[in-house]
Coordinates of C-alpha atoms in Angstrom, one line a residue:
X14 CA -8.4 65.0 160.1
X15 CA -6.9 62.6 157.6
X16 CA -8.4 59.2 158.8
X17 CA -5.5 57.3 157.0
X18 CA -2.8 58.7 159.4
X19 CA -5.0 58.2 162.7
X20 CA -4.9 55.2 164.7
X21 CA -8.5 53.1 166.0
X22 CA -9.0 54.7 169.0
X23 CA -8.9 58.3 167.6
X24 CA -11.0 57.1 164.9
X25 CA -13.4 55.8 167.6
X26 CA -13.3 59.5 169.4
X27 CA -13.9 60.8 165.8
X28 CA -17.4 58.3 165.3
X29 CA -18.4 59.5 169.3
X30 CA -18.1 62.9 168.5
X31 CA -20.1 62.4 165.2
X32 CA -17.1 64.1 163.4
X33 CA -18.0 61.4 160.5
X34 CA -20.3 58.4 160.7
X35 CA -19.0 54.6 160.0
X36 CA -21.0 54.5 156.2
X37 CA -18.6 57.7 155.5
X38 CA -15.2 56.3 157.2
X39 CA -16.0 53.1 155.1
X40 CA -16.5 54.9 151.8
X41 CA -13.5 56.4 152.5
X42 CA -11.5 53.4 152.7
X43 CA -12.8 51.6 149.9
X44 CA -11.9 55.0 148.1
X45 CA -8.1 55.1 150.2
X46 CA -7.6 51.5 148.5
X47 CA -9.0 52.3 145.2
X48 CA -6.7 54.7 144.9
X49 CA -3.8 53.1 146.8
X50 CA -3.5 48.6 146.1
X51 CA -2.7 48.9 142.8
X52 CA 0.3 49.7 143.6
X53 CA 0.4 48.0 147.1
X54 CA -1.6 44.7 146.1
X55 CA -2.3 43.6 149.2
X56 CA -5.8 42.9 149.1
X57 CA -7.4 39.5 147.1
X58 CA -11.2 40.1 147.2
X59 CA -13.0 43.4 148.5
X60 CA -16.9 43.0 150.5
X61 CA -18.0 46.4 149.5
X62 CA -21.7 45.9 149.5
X63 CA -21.5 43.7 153.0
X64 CA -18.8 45.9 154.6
X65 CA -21.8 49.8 154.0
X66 CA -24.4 47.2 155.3
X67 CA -22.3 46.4 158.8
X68 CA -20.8 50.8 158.8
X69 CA -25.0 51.4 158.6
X70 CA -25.6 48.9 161.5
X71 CA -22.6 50.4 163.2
X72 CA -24.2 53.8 162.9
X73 CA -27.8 52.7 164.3
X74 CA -26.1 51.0 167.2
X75 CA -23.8 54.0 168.5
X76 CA -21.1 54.8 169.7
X77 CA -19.8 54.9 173.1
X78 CA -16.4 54.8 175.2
X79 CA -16.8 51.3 175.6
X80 CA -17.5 49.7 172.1
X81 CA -14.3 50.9 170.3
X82 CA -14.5 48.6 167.5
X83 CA -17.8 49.6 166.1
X84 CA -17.7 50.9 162.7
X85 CA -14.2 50.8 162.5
X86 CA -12.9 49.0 159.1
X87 CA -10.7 45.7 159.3
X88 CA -9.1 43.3 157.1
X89 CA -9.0 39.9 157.1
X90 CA -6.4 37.3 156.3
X91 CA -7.4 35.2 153.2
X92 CA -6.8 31.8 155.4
X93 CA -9.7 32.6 157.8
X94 CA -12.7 31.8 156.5
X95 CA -15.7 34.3 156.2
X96 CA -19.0 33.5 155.9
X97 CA -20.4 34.2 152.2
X98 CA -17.2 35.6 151.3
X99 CA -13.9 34.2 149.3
X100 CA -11.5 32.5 151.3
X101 CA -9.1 31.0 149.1
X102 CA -5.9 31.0 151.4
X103 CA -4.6 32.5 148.2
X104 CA -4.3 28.7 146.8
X105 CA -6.1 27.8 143.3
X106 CA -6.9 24.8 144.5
X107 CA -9.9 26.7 146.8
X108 CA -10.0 30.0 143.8
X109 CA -13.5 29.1 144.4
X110 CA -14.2 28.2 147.7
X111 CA -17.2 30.6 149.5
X112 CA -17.7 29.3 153.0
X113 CA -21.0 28.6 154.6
X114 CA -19.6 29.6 157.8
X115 CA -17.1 32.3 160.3
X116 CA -14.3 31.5 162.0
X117 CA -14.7 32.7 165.6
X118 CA -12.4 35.2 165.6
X119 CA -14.3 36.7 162.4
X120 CA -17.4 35.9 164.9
X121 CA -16.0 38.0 167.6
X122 CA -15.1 41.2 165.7
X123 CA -18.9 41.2 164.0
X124 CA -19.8 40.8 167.9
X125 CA -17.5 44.2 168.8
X126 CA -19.6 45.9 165.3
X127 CA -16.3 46.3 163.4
X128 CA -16.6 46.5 159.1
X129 CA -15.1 43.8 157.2
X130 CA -13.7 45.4 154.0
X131 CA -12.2 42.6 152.8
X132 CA -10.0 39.3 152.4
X133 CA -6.0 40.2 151.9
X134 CA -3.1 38.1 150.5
X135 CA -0.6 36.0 151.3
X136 CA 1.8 32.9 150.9
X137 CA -0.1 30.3 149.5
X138 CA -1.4 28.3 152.5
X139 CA 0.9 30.6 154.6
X140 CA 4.0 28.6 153.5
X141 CA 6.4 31.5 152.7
X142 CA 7.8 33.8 153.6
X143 CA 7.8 36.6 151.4
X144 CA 4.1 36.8 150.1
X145 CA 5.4 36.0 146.6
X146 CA 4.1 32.4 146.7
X147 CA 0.7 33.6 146.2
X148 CA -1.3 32.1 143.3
X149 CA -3.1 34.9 142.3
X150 CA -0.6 38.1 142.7
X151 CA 2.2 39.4 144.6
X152 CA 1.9 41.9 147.2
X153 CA 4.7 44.8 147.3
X154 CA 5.9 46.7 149.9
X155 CA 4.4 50.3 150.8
X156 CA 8.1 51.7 151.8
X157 CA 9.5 50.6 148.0
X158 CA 7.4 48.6 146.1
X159 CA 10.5 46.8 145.2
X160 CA 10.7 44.8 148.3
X161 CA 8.9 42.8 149.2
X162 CA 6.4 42.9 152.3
X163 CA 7.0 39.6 154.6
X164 CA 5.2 36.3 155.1
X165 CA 3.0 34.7 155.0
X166 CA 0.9 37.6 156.2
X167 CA 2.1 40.0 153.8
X168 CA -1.1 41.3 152.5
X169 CA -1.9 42.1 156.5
X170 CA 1.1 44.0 157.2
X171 CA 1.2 46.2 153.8
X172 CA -2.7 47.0 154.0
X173 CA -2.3 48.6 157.2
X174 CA 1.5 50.2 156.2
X175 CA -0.3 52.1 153.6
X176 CA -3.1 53.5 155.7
X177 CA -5.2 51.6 153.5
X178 CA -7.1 49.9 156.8
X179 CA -5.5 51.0 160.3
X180 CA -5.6 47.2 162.1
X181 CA -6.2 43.6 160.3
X182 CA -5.9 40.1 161.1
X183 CA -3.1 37.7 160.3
X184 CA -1.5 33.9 160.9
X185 CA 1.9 33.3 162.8
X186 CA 3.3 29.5 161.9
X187 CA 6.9 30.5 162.0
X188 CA 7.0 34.4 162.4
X189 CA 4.1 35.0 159.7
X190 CA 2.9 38.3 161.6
X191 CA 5.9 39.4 163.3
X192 CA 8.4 39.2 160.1
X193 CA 6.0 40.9 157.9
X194 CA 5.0 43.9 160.9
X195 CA 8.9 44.0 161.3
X196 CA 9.7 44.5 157.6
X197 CA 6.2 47.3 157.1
X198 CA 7.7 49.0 160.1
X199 CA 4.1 48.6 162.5
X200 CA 2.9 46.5 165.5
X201 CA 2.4 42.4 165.1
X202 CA 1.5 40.6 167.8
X203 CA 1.3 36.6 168.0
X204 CA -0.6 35.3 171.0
X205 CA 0.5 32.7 173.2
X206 CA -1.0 29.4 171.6
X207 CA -4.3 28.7 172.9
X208 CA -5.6 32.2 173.7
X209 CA -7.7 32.6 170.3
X210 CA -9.2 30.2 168.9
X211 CA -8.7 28.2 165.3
X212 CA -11.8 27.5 164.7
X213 CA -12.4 28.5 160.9
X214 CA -8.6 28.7 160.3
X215 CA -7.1 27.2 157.5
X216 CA -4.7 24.4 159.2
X217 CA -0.8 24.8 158.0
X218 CA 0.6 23.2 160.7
X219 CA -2.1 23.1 163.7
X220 CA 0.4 22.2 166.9
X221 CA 2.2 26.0 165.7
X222 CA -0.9 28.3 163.8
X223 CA -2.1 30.9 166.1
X224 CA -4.5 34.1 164.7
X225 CA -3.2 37.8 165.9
X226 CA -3.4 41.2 165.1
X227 CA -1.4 44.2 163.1
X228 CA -1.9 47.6 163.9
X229 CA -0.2 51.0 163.9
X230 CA 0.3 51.5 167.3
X231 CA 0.6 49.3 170.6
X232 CA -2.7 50.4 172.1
X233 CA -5.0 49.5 169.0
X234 CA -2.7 45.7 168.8
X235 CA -3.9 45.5 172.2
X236 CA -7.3 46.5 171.6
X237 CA -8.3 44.1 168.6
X238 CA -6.4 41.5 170.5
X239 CA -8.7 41.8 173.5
X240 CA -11.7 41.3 171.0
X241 CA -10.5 38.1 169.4
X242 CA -9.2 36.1 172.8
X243 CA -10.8 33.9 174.6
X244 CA -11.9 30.2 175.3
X245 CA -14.0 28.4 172.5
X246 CA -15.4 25.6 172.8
X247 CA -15.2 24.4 169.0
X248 CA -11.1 24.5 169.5
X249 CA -10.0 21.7 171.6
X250 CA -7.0 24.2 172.3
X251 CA -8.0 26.9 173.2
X252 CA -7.4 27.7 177.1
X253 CA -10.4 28.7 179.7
X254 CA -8.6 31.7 181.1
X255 CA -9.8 35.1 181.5
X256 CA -9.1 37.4 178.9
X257 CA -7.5 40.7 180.5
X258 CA -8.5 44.2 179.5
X259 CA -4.3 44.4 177.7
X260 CA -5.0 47.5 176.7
X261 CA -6.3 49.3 180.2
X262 CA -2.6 49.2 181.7
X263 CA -0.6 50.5 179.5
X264 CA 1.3 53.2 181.5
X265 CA 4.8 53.0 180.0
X266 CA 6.3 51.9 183.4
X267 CA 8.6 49.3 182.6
X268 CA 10.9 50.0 186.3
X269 CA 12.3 47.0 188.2
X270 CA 11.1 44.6 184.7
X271 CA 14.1 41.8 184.4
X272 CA 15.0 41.5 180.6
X273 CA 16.6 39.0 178.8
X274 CA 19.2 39.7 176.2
X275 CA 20.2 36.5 174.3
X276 CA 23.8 36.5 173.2
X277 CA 22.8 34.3 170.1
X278 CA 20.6 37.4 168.6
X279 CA 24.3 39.0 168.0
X280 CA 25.6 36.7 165.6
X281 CA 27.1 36.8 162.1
X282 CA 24.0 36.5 160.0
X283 CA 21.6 39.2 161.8
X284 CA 22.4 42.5 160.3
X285 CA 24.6 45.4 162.1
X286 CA 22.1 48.1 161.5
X287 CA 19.8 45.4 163.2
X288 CA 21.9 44.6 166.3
X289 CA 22.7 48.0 166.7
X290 CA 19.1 48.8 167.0
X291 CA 18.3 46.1 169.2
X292 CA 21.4 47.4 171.9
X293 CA 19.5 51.1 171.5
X294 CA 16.2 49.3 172.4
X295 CA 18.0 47.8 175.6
X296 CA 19.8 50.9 176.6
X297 CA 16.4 52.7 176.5
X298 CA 14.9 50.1 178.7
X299 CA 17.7 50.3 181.1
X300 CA 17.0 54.3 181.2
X301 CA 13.5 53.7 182.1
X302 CA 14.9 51.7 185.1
X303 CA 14.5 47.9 183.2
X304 CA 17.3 46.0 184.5
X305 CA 19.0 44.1 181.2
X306 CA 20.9 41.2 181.7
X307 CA 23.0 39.5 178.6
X308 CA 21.7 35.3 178.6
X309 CA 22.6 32.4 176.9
X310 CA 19.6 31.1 174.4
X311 CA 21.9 27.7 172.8
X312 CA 19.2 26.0 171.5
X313 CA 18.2 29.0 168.8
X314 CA 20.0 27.6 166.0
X315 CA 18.2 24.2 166.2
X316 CA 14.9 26.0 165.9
X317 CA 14.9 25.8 162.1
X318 CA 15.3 22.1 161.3
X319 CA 13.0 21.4 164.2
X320 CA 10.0 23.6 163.0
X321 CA 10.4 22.9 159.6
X322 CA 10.2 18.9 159.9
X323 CA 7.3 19.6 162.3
X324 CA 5.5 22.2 160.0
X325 CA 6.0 20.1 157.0
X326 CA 5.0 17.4 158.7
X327 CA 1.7 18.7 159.8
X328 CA 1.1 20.3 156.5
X329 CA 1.6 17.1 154.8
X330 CA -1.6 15.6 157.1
X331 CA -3.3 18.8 156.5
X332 CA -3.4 19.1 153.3
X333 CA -4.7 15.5 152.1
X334 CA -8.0 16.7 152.8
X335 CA -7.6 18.8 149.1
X336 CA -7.8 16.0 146.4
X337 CA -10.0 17.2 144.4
X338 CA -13.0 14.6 145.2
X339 CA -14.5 16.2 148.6
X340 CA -13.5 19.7 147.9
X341 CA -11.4 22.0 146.2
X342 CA -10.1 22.7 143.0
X343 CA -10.8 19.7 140.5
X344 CA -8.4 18.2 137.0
X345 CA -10.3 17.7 133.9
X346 CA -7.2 15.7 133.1
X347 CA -8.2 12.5 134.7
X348 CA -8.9 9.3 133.3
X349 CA -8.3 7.4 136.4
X350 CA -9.4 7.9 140.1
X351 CA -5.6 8.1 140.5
X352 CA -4.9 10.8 137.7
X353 CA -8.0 12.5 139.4
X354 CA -6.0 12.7 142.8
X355 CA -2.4 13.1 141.3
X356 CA -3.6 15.5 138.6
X357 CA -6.0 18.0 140.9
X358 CA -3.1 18.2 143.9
X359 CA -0.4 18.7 140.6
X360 CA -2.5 21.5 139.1
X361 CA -3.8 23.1 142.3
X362 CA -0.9 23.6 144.3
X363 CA 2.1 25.6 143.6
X364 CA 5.4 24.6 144.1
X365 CA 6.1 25.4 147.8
X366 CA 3.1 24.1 149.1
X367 CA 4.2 21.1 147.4
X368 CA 8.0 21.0 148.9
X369 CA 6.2 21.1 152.0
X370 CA 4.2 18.2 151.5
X371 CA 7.0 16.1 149.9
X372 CA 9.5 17.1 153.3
X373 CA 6.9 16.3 155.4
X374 CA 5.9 12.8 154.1
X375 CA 9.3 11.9 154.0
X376 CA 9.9 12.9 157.8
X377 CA 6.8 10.7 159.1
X378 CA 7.4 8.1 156.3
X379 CA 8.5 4.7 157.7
X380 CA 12.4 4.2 158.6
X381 CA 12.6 8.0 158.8
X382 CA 10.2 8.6 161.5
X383 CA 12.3 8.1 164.2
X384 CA 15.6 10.2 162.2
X385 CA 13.5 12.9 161.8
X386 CA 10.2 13.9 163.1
X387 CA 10.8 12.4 166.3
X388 CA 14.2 13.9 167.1
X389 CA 12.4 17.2 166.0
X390 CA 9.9 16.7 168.7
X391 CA 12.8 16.0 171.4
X392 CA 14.5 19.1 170.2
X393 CA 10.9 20.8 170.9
X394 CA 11.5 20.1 174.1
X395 CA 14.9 21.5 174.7
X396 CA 13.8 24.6 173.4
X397 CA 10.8 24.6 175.9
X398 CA 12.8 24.3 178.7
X399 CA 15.5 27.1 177.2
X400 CA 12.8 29.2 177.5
X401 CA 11.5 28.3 181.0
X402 CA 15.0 28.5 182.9
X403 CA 15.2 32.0 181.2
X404 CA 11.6 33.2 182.1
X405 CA 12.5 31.4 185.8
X406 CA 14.3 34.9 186.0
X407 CA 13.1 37.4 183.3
X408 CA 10.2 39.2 182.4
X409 CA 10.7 39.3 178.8
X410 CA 13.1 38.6 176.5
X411 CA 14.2 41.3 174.0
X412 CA 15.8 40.6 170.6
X413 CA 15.7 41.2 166.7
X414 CA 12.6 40.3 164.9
X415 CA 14.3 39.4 161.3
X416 CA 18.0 39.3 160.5
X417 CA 17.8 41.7 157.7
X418 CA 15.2 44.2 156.7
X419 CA 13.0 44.0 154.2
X420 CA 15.2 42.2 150.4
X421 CA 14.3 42.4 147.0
X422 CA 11.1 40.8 145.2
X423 CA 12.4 37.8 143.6
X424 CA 15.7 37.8 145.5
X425 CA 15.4 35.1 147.2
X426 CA 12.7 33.1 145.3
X427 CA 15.2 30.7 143.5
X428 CA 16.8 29.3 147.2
X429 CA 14.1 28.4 149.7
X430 CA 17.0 27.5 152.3
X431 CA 18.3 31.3 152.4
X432 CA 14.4 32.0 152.9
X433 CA 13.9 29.3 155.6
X434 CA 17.3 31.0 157.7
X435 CA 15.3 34.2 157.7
X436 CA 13.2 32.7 159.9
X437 CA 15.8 32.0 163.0
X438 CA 14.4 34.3 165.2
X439 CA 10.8 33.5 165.4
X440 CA 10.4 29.7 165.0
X441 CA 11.6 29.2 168.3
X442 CA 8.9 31.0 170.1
X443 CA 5.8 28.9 167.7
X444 CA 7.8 25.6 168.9
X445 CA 7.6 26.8 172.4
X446 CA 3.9 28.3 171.9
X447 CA 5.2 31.7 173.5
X448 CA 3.4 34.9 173.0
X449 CA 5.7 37.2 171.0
X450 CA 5.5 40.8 169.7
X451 CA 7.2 43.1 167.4
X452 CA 7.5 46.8 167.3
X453 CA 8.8 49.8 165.0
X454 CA 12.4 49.8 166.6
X455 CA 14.0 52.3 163.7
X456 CA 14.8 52.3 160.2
X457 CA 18.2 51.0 157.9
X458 CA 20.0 53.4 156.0
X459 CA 17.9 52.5 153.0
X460 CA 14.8 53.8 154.8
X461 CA 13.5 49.9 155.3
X462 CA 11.9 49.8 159.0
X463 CA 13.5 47.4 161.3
X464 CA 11.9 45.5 164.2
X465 CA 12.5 44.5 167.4
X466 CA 10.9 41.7 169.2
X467 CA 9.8 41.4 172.7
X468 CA 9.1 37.7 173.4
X469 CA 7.1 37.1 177.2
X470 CA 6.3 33.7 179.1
X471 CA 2.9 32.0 178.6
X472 CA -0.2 34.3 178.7
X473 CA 1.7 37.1 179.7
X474 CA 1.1 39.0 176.7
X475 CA -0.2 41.8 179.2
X476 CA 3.2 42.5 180.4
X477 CA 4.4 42.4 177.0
X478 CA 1.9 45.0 175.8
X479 CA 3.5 47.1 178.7
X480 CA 6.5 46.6 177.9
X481 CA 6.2 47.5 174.4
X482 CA 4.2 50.4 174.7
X483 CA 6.6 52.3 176.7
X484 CA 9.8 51.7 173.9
X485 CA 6.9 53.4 171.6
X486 CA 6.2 56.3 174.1
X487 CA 10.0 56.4 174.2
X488 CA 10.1 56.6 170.4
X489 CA 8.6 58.0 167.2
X490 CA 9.0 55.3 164.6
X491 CA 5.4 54.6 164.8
X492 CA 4.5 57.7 163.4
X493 CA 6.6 57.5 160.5
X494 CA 4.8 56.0 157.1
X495 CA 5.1 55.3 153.9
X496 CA 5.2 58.2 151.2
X497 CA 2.7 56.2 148.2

């Protein structure tokens, strides 16, 4: 059995059967990404000694059918914090910051017994889209290390491309988990906003943020999602609703579903090889008895401007907090309480977080309040109520997660507009909070995976889980990986 090419729940029927215990699957992964992130990068800090201490724990607890995420090894997101251990959001202005305290999703997956190997990189603050704006390195991707792996949560998608972890935990702003699961050719789901909770998150832009989960397969998404929902009473947003066991359904029977195909996702700008796959995708549903309807989705192109005044906007309030007096990286080239401030944000933050912050202090500034931020929020609207006529009729919408597959490192680092477009088709869906999720849907001529996105109406991720599990059963993409 080669652990790297198995999935969670077959590692979870390998720990019940005693085939290996926890302490050995977690040796094993520290040793997979010894021998594997130097090329890959994706990991910032590792939590070796921690990480044997919760596999022995794991061990003396057992294991049964019920408890699937004990002993099993996870990664975190560097923007969740974790008690004890660096979280630095991959920012130098916290290169030093050790919380005192989890974030409840971190919480919850102690709670289910799973091992914590470690903290993995991304887009400084998650602002990016590329995982190339990280201070402290650059994470490649595993299908040519050329390219690059997706943002913000690059480091979360690549980790569990490799094999190096087989599920981890990322941030979706903008498309943060779904671009980078689309471009590492695995599973990325974002949640609708308010079923997990913030709490411990790192704020970007707090009205949009939402924590999910990457995986290798639909089943384990649906699995680690189960263990982080839920109501919390520390977030003021999250919702009191029952969490639903996503993955107990999951039957493949997709018969009678209504789905939505935007004519907008076929547009000059989203890659042939893309559209193409996205038309296979619909044709399969229809052969499993899906009815697929062609829709109109107008507002898509104003989804952009929208969420990047709001995002910026937020950001900009966010990130005052870091001025080098209360926390966070400090200058020892002040003078003045004002160098102090100007000096500590200069030095700390790199130069997209600090695009952001400019954009968005402009856009509530006064006089361009009302030209900017505030016809963003109207346009908010709009797009909500796209979405509701269309979900008046449909199950779920289906449509191309990224317009191209994965592009070059460095391509695109010189023009953050051409990065920004890339976006198109998932900004819509944080401005909405809708739950969204992409899957394997093939691979480009150059071997790049490409994804497709299923998009479902508001904590219905349940049906979406469905939905996508039987274009997987349909499929083998999700057994294909990277040759490192």
């Amino acid at each position: 059995m080669n652990i790297f090419d198995e999935t969670i729940s077959n590692l979870h029927e390998g720990l019940i059967k005693k085939e290996f215990s926890s302490v050995e699957l977690t040796k094993a992964t520290f040793k997979r990404i010894a021998e594997t992130d130097s090329k890959v990068e994706a990991f910032l800090s590792l939590n070796e000694e921690e990480a044997l201490k919760q596999a022995e724990a794991a061990d003396a607890k057992g294991y049964t059918e019920e408890n699937i995420l004990n002993g099993i090894p996870l990664g975190i997101k560097d923007n969740i914090v974790t008690d004890g251990l660096t979280t630095t959001a991959a920012s130098r202005i916290l290169e030093d910051f050790v919380p005192i305290y989890d974030a409840t999703v971190v919480s919850k997956l102690k709670e289910a017994g799973a091992v914590n190997v470690g903290k993995l990189n991304m887009d400084e603050f998650a602002m990016g889209g590329s995982s190339e704006t990280s201070y402290f390195k650059t994470t490649k991707n595993p299908w040519d290390l050329t390219k690059v792996p997706g943002g913000s949560s690059g480091g979360s998608a690549a980790a569990v491309a490799s094999g190096e972890i087989l599920g981890s935990l990322g941030t979706d702003t903008g498309g943060s988990i779904r671009q980078p699961a689309a471009f590492n050719g695995i599973v990325g789901m974002k949640p609708t906003y308010g079923r997990v909770s913030r709490y411990g998150l790192i704020a970007f832009a707090s009205s949009l943020d939402q924590i999910g989960p990457f995986s290798r397969t639909v089943k384990d998404n649906a699995l680690l999602l189960e263990a982080i929902s839920g109501y919390d009473k520390k977030d003021s947003t999250s919702v009191k609703l029952e969490v639903p066991k996503f993955s107990a359904n999951l039957n493949g029977k997709v018969a009678g579903m209504k789905v939505a195909l935007p004519k907008e996702y076929f547009q000059e700008g989203v890659s042939a090889e893309i559209q193409e796959a996205v038309r296979k995708a619909a044709k399969q549903y229809e052969e499993m008895g899906a009815i697929i309807e062609e829709v109109t989705l107008p507002t898509l192109s104003y989804g952009i401007p929208a969420y990047y005044i709001i995002a910026s906007s937020e950001a900009s309030s966010n990130l005052q907090r870091f001025d080098g007096v209360r926390y966070g990286y400090r200058s020892e080239n002040a003078n003045t309480l004002e160098e102090l401030y100007v000096n500590s944000r200069s030095e700390g933050f790199g130069l997209e977080v600090k695009r952001r912050i400019m954009l968005g202090t402009f856009s509530l500034s006064a006089g361009y309040y009302d030209a900017h931020f505030k016809k963003a929020g109207q346009i908010r609207t709009l797009i909500k109520r796209d979405f509701a006529r269309i979900f008046n009729e449909y199950d779920f919408i289906l449509g191309p997660t990224t317009t191209t597959t994965a592009y070059g490192l460095g391509e695109k680092s010189d023009n953050p507009l051409e990065m920004y477009m890339a976006d198109l088709l998932t900004v819509s869906t944080n401005l909405a909070g809708l739950p969204a999720i992409s899957v394997p849907g093939g691979f480009a001529a150059n071997g790049m995976p490409i994804g497709i996105q299923l998009i479902g109406n508001y904590f219905e991720e349940e049906k979406l889980y469905q939905a996508a599990y039987a274009f997987e059963q349909a499929n083998d993409y999700h057994t294909k990986y990277p040759n490192l």
